[in-house]
Coordinates of C-alpha atoms in Angstrom, one line a residue:
Chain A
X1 CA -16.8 -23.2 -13.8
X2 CA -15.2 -23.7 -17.2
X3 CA -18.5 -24.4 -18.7
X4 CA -20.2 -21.7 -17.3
X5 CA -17.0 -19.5 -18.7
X6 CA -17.6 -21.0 -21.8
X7 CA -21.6 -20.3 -22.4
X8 CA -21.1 -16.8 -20.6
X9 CA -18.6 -15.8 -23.3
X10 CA -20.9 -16.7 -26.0
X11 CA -24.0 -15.3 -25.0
X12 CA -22.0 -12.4 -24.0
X13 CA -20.6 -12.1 -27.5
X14 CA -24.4 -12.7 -28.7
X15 CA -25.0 -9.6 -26.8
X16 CA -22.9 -7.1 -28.6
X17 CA -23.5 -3.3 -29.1
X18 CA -23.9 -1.9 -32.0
X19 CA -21.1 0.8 -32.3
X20 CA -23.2 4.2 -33.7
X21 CA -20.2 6.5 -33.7
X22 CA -19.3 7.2 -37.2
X23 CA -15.7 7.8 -38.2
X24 CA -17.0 10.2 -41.0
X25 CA -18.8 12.4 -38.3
X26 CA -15.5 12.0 -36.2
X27 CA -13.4 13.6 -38.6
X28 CA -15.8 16.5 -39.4
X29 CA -15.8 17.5 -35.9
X30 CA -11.8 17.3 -35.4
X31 CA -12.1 19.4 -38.6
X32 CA -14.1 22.1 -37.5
X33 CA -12.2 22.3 -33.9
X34 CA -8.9 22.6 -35.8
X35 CA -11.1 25.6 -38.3
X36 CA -11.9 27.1 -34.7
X37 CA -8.5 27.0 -33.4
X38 CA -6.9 28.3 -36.1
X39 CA -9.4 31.1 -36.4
X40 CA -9.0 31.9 -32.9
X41 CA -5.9 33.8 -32.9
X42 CA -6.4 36.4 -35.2
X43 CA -10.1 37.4 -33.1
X44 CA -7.5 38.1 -30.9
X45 CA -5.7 41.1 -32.0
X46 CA -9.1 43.1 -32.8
X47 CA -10.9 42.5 -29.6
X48 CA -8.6 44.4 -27.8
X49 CA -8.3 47.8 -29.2
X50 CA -12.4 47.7 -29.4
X51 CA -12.6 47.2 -25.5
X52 CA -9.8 49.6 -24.7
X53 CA -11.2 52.1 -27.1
X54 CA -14.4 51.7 -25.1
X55 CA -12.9 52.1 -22.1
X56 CA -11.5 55.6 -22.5
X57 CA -14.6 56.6 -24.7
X58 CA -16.9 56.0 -22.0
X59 CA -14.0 57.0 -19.1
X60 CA -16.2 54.6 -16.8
X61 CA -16.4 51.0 -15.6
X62 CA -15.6 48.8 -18.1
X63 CA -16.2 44.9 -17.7
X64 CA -14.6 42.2 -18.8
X65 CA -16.1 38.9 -18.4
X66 CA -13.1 36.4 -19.0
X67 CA -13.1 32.6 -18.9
X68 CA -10.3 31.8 -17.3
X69 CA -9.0 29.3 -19.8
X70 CA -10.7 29.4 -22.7
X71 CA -10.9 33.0 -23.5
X72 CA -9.2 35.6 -25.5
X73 CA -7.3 38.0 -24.0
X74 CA -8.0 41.7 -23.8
X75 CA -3.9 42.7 -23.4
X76 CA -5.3 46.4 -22.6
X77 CA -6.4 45.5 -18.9
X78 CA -3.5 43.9 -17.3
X79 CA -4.6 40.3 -17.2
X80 CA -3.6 37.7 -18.9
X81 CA -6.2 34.5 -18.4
X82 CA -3.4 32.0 -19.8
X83 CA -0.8 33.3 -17.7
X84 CA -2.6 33.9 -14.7
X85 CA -4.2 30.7 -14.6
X86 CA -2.4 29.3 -12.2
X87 CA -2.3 32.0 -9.6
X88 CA -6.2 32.1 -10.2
X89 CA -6.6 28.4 -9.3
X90 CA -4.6 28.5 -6.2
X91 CA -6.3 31.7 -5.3
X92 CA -9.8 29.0 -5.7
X93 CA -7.5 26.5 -3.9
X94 CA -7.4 29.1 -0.8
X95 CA -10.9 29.9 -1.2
X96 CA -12.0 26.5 -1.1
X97 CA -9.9 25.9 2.3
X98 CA -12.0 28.8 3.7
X99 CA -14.7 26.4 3.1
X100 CA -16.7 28.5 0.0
X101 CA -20.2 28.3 0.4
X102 CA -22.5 26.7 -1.6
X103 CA -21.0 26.5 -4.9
X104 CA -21.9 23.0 -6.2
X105 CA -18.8 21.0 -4.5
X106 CA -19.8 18.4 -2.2
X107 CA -18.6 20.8 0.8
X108 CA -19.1 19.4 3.8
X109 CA -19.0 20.7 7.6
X110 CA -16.0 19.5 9.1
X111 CA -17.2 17.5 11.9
X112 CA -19.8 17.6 13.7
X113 CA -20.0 17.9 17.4
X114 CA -21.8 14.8 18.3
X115 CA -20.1 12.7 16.2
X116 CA -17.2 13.6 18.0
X117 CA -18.5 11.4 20.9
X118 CA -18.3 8.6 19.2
X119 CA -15.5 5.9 20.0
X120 CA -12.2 7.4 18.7
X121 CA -9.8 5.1 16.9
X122 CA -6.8 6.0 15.1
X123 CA -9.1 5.1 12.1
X124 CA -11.5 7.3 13.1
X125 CA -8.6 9.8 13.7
X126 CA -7.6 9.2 10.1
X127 CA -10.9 9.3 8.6
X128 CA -12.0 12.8 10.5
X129 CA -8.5 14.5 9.5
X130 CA -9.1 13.8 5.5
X131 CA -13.1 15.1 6.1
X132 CA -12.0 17.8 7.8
X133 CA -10.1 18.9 4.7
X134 CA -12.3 17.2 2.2
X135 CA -13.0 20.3 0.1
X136 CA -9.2 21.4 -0.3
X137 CA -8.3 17.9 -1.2
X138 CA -11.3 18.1 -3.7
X139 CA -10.5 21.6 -5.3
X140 CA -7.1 20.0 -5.9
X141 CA -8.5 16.7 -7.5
X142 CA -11.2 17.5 -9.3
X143 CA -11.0 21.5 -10.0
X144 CA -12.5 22.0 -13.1
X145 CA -10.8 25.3 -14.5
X146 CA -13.8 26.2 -17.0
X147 CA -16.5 27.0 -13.9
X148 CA -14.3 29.8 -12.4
X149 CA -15.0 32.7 -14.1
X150 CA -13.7 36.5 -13.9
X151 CA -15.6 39.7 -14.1
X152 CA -13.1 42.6 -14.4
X153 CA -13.2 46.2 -13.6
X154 CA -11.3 49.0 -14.4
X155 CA -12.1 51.7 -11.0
X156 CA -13.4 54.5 -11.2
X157 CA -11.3 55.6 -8.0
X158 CA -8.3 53.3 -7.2
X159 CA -8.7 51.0 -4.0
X160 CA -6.1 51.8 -1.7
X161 CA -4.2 50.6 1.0
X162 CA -1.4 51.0 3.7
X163 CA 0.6 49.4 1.1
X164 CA -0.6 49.5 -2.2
X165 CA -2.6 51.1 -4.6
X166 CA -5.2 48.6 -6.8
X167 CA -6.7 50.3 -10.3
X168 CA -8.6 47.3 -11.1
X169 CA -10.8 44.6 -9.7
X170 CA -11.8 40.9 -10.5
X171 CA -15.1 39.5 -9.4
X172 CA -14.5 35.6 -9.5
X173 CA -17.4 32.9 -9.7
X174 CA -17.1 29.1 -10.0
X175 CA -20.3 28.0 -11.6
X176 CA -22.9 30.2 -11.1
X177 CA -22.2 31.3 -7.8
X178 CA -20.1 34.1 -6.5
X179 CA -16.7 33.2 -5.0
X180 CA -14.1 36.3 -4.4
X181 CA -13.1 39.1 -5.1
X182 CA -8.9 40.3 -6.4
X183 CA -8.1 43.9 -6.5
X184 CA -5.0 43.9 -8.3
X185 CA -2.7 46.7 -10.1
X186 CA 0.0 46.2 -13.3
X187 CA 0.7 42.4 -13.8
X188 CA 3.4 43.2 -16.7
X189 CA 5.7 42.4 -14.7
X190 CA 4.6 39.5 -13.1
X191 CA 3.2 38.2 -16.7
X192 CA 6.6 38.3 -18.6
X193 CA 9.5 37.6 -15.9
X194 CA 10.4 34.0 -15.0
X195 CA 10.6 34.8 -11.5
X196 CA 8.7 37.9 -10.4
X197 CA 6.6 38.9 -7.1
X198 CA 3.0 40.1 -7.1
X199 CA 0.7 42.5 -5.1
X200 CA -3.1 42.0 -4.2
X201 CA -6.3 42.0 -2.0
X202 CA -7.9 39.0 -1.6
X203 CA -11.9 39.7 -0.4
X204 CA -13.9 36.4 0.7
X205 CA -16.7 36.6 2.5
X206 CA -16.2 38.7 5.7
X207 CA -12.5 38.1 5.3
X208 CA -9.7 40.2 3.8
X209 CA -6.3 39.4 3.1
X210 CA -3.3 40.9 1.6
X211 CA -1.5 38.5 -0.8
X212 CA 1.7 38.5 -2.1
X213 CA 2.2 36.2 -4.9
X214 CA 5.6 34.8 -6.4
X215 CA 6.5 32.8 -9.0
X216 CA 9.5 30.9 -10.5
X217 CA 9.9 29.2 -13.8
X218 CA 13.3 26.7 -14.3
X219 CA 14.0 25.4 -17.6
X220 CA 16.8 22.9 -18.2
X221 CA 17.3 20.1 -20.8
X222 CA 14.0 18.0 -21.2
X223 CA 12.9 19.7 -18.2
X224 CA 11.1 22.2 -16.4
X225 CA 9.7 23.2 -13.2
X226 CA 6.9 26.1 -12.6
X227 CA 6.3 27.6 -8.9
X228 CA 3.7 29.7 -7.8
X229 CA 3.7 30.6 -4.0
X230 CA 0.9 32.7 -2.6
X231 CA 1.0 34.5 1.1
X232 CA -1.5 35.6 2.6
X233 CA -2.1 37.6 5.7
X234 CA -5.5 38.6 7.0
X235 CA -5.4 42.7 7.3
X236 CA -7.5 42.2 10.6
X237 CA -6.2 39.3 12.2
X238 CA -2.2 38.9 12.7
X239 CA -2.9 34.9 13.7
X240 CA -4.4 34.4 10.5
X241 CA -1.4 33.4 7.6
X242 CA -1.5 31.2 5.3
X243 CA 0.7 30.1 2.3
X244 CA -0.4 28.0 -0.6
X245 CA 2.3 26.5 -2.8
X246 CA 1.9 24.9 -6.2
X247 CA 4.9 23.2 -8.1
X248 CA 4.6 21.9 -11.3
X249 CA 7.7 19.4 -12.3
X250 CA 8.2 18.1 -16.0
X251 CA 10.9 15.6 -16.9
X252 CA 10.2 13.9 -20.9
X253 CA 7.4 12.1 -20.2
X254 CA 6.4 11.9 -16.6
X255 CA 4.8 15.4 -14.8
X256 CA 3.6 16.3 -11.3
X257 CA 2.0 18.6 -10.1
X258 CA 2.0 19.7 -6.3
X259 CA -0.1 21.7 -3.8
X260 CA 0.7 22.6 -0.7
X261 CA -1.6 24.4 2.0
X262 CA 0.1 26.0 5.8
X263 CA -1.3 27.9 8.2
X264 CA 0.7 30.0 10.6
X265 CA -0.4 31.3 13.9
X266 CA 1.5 34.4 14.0
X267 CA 4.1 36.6 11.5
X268 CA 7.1 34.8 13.6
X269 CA 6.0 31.5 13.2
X270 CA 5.2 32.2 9.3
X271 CA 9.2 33.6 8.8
X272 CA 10.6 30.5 10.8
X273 CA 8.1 28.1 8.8
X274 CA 6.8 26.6 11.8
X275 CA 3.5 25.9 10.6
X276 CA 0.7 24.2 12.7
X277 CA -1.5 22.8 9.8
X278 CA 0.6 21.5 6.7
X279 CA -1.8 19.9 3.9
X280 CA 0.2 18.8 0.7
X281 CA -1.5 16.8 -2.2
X282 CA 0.4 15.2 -5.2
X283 CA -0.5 13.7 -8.6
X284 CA 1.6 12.3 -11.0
X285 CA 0.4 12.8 -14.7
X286 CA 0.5 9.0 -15.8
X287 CA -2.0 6.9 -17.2
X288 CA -1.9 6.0 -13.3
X289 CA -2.8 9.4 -12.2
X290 CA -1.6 8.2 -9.0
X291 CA -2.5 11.1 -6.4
X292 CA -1.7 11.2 -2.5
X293 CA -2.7 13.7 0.3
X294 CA -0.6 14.2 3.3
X295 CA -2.1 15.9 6.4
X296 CA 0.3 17.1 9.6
X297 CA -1.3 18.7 12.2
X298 CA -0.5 18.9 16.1
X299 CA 2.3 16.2 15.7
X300 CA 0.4 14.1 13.8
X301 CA 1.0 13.2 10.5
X302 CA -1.7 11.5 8.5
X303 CA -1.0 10.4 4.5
X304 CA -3.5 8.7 2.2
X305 CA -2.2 7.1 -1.0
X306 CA -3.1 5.5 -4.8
X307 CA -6.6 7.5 -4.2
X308 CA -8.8 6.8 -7.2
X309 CA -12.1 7.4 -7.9
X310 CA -14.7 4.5 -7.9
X311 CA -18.1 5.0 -8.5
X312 CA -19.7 6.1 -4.7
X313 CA -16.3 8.6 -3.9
X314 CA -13.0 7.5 -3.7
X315 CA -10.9 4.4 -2.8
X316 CA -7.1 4.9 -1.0
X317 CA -4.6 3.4 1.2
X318 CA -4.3 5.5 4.7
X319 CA -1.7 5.5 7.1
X320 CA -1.5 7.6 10.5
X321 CA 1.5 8.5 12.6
X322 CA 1.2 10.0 16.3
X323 CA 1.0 9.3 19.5
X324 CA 4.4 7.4 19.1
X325 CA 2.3 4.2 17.0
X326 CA 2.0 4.1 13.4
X327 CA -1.1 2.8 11.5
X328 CA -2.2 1.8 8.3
X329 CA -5.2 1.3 6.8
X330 CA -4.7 -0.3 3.1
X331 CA -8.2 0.1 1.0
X332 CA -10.4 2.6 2.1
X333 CA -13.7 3.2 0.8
X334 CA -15.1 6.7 0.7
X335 CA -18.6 6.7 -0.2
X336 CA -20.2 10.2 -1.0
X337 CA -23.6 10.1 -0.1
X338 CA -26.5 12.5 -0.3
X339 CA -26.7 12.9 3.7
X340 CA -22.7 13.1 4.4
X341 CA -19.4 10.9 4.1
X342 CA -19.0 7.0 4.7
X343 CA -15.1 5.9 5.3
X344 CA -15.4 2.1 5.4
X345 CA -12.3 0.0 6.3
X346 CA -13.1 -3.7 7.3
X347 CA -15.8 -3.5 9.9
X348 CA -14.7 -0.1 11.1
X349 CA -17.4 2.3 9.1
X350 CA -17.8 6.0 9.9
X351 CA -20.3 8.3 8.5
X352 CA -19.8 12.3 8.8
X353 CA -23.0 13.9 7.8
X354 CA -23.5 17.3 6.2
X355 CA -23.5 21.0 7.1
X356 CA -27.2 20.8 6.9
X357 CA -27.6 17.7 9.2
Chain B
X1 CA -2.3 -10.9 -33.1
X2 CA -1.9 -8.5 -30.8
X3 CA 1.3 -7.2 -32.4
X4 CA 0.2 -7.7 -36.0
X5 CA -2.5 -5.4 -35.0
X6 CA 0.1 -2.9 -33.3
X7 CA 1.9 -2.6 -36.5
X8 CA -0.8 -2.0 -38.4
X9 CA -2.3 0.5 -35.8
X10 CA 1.4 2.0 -36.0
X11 CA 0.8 2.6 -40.0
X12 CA -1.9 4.4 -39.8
X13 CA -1.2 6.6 -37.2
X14 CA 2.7 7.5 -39.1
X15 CA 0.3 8.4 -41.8
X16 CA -2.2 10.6 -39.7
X17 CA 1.4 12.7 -39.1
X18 CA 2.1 13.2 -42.1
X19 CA -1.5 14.5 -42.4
X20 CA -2.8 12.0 -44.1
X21 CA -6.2 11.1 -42.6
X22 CA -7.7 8.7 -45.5
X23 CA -7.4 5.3 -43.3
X24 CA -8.9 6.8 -40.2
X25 CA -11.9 4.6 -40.8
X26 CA -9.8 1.5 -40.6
X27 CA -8.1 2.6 -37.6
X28 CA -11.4 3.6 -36.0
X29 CA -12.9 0.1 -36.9
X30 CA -9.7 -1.6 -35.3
X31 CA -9.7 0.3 -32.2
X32 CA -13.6 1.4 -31.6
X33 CA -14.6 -1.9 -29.7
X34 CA -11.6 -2.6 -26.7
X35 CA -12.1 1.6 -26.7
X36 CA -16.1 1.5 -25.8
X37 CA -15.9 -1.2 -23.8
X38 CA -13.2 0.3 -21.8
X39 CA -15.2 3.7 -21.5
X40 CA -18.4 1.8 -20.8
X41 CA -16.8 0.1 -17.8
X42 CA -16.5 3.4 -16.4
X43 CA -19.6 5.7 -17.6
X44 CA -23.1 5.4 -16.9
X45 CA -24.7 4.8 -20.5
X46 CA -24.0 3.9 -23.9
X47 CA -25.2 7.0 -24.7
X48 CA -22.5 8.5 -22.9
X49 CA -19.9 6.0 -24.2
X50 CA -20.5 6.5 -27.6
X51 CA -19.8 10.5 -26.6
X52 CA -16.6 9.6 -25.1
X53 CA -15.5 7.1 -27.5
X54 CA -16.2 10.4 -30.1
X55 CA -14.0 12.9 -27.8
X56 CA -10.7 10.1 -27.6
X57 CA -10.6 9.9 -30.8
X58 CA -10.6 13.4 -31.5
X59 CA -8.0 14.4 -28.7
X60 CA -6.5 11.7 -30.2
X61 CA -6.1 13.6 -34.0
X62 CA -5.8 16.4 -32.0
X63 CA -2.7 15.6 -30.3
X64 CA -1.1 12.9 -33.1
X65 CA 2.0 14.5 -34.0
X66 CA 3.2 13.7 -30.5
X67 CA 2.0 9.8 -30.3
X68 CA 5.0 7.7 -30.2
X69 CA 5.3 5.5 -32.8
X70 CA 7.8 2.6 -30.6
X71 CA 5.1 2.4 -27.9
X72 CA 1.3 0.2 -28.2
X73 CA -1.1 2.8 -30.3
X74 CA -3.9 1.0 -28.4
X75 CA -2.6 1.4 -24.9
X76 CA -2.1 4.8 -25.3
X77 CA -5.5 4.9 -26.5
X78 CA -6.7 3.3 -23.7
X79 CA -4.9 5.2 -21.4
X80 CA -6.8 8.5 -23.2
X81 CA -10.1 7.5 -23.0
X82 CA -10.1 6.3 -19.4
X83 CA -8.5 9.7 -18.5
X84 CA -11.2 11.2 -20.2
X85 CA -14.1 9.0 -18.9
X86 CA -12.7 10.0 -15.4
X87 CA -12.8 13.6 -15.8
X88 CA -16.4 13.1 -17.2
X89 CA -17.3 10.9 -13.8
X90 CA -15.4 13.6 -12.0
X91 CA -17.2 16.3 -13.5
X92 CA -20.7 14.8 -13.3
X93 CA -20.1 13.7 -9.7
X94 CA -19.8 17.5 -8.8
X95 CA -22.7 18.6 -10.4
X96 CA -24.9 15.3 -9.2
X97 CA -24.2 15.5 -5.5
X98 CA -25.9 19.0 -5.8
X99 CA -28.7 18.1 -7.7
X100 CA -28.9 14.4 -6.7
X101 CA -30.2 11.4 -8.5
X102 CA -30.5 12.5 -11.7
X103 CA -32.9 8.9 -11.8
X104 CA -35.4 10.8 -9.7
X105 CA -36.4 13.0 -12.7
X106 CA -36.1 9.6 -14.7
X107 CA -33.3 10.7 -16.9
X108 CA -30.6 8.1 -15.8
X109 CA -33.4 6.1 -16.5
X110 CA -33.9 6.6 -20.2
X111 CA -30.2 6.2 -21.2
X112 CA -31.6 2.4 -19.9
X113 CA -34.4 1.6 -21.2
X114 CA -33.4 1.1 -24.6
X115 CA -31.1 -2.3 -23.8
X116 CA -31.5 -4.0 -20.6
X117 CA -28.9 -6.8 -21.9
X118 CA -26.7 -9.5 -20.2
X119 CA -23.9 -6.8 -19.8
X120 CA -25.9 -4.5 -18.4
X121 CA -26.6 -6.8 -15.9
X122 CA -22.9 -7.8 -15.8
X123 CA -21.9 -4.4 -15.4
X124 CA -24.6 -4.2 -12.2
X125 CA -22.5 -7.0 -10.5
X126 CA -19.0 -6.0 -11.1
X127 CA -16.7 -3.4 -10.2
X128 CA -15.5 -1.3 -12.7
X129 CA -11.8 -2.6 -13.3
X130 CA -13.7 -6.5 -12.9
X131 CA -16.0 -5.3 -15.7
X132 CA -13.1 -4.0 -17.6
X133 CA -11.2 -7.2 -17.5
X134 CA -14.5 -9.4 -18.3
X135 CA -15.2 -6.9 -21.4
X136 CA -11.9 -7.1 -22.8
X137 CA -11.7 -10.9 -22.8
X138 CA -15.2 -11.6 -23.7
X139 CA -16.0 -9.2 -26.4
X140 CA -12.6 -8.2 -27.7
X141 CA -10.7 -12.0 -26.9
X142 CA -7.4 -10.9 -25.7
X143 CA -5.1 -13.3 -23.7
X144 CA -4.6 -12.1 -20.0
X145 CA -1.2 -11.4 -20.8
X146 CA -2.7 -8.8 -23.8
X147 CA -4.8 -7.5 -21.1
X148 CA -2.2 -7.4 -18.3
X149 CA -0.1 -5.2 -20.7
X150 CA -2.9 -3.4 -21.2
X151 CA -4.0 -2.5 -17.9
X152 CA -0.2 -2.2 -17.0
X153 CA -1.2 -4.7 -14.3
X154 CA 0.2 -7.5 -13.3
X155 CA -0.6 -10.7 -14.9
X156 CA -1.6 -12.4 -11.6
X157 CA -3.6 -9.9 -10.6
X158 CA -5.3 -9.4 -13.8
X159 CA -6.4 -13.5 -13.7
X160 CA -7.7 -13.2 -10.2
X161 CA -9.6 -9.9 -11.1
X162 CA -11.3 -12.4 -14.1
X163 CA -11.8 -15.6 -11.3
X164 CA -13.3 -12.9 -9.0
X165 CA -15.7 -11.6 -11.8
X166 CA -16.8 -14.6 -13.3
X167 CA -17.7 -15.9 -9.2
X168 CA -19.7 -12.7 -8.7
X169 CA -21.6 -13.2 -12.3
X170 CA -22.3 -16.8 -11.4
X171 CA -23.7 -16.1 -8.2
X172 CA -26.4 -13.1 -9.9
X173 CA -26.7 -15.0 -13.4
X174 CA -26.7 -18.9 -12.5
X175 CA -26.2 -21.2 -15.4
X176 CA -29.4 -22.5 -16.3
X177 CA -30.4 -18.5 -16.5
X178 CA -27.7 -18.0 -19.2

């Protein structure tokens, strides 16, 4: 073996790349994205009086098409893309637990019927729970902030309610394809206060909710902690609640960042917290990234732990805990495949195919 | 070596805070190679890893002022550009389940053809953090222990992660191949 090592090394060495990057060309691009930065600010401050001025000159629908991170501001409708950031991705977080539609994520149907026949092991019990919540675990792990997109309105009539009154209206996209749609009022409020609460209409698909959405900030030596909590309650259907929590902890170095999903089956249950789905999903902000997902449903309790990503879907340890027995499974493969979802652990392999199978 | 190199590294970046960027070449040359070959064990391409190893460096300068000085330049380095080479397989992975194999239009393909080499073939055969391991020992010669600290792994593991890739290499590339 050593000489094998030893003529391997060399001809590996023999084989070396040629570095192109240039340093110079490096530095000229860090200089211009500091030039843009710098020149971004004052853009700022003049792009807002020209929209509000064209606003009440036209006394019609104005629009707004705002990135939800990299954009400026427009201060004269009240909505602040920095500020509301994180409201707007746990409003995609809900969204994405509603199961989208086809909007480029690897969604896939929760289980399918037949496959249901198949022999059930608490493997297979632990490999169906994390498919059946695949795409909320995914829009927490790999949400990518720059697809979702929001087209505001200013009304024409304000939308009204039993409870509120809405003068403006964001249509959100992720990628190119239509996702929801926020009817919101004033968010001054809720924009400059550390802890403030937060009306609005949630509209996806045939489904429409009312939300009420608070937040908490905490600062304190070295540290801080952000919370965003968002309720909602479907206007048609009392058995159809759910909270979304996000928590955002900061201490020196070290961060972590929190989401939590419940669904209650009635207003009672929603007061008491007696939830009968509870999804929470952690990462820690490391050069580990070390995430974990924790699923309790019906008694059961299923967590899956150190999830990375390989190069066919993810790798994690899984444990399960019901039925009075507690499982593990260390080192589970994940493979995302073009006709479904493999979960491999040691001769146990279980494929969940897509919506479309 | 490794900490002769550290304090070096540690000049240049004291500099780069006081905004003086006139050795960044030097600390580019020092750093490029463990960099790319960390980001290639993760991408798809050279191509690609030459775009990465372009974007940590200038996240890098973008974010100096806050690099500490006590702790290993390179590691933190590391540590930046396989964050950003996961977001990149992250992001990619979203968009390629949609519109599948990108290789079926023969684009995957071209980012090949121009260097079918031994560690192409290597990187065929081993896992990413096996390929890792191998790069950094073979092309860049640091001692387990260097790569253990870098990997923040223990040593143990990291020598059994280099036993395990060199069996796997053997078996695909036999000797006499070589």
């Amino acid at each position: 073996m050593k000489a094998y090592e030893e003529k391997l090394l060399a001809k590996a060495k023999e084989d070396r790349y040629e570095i192109r990057s240039d340093p110079e060309r490096i530095l000229s691009a860090y200089e211009r994205r500091e030039k843009e930065a710098s020149e971004k600010a004052p853009r700022k401050r003049w792009v807002l009086p020209l929209a509000l001025s064209s606003s009440l000159l036209a006394a019609s629908i104005v629009v707004f098409v705002i990135g939800i991170i990299h954009d400026d501001t427009p201060k004269g409708i009240p909505w602040n893309p920095d500020a509301s950031k994180t409201m707007c991705e746990e409003l995609f977080s809900f969204y994405s637990y509603q199961g989208g539609s086809d909007r480029g994520l690897p969604l896939k149907k929760p289980l399918l019927k037949e496959a249901a026949s198949e022999a059930t092991t608490p493997f297979y019990e632990t490999a169906m729970a994390f498919e059946d919540h695949f795409s909320f675990f995914l829009s927490c792990h790999s949400y990518s902030s720059s697809l979702l997109k929001a087209e505001h309105v200013i009304l024409d009539k304000p939308f009204v309610t039993e409870k509120a009154t809405f003068e403006y209206k964001a249509e959100f996209t992720y990628g190119d394809e239509r996702a929801f749609t926020l009817y919101y009022s004033d968010m001054g409020a809720f924009l400059s206060k550390a802890e403030a609460t937060f009306r609005s209409y949630y509209v996806g698909g045939e489904k429409e909710y009312e939300v009420t959405i608070r937040k908490e900030e905490e600062r304190e030596e070295g540290e801080s902690e952000k919370k965003i909590a968002l309720s909602f309650f479907n206007v048609r259907d009392e058995s159809d609640i759910f909270s979304i929590e996000r928590k955002e902890e900061l201490e020196e170095d070290e961060s972590e960042r929190s989401y939590s999903l419940m669904r209650f089956s009635s207003l009672s249950a929603y007061r008491n917290e007696e939830a009968d789905l509870s999804l929470s999903f952690e990462i820690e902000e490391d050069e580990a990234k070390e995430t974990s997902f924790e699923i309790e449903k019906k008694e059961k309790e299923f967590e899956y732990e150190s999830i990375l990503p390989t190069e066919t879907g993810f790798r994690f340890d899984a444990s399960f805990e019901g039925n009075e027995r507690e499982y593990s499974f260390p080192n589970v493969l994940l493979d995302l495949e073009e006709d479904g979802h493999r979960y491999r652990f040691g001769s146990e392999n279980r494929f969940f195919p897509n919506k479309s199978q | 070596m490794m900490s002769e190199k550290e304090d070096l590294l540690t000049v240049y970046v004291a500099s780069f805070q006081k905004g003086d960027l006139s050795s960044f070449s030097l600390f580019f040359e020092a750093t490029k190679r463990p960099l790319f070959y960390n980001i290639y064990s993760l991408s798809k391409s050279r191509e690609e890893s030459e775009d990465l190893l372009q974007e940590t460096f200038i996240r890098f300068l973008e974010n100096v002022k806050d690099v500490r000085l006590d702790r290993s330049i390179l590691g933190y380095l590391m540590v930046l550009s396989r964050n950003l080479s996961l977001d990149r397989l992250r992001k990619k992975k979203h968009e390629s389940l949609k519109e599948e194999d990108l290789s079926a239009h023969g684009e995957r393909d071209s980012y090949r053809l121009d260097e079918e080499s031994l560690l192409e073939r290597i990187k065929g055969t081993l896992k990413d953090k096996e390929f890792e391991t191998f790069v950094l020992r073979a092309m860049d010669d640091l001692s387990f222990k260097e790569i253990a600290k870098l990997q923040r792994r223990p040593l143990g593991t990291v020598l059994w992660c280099y036993q395990n890739a060199l069996k796997k290499i053997r078996k695909e590339i036999p000797y006499e191949s070589l």
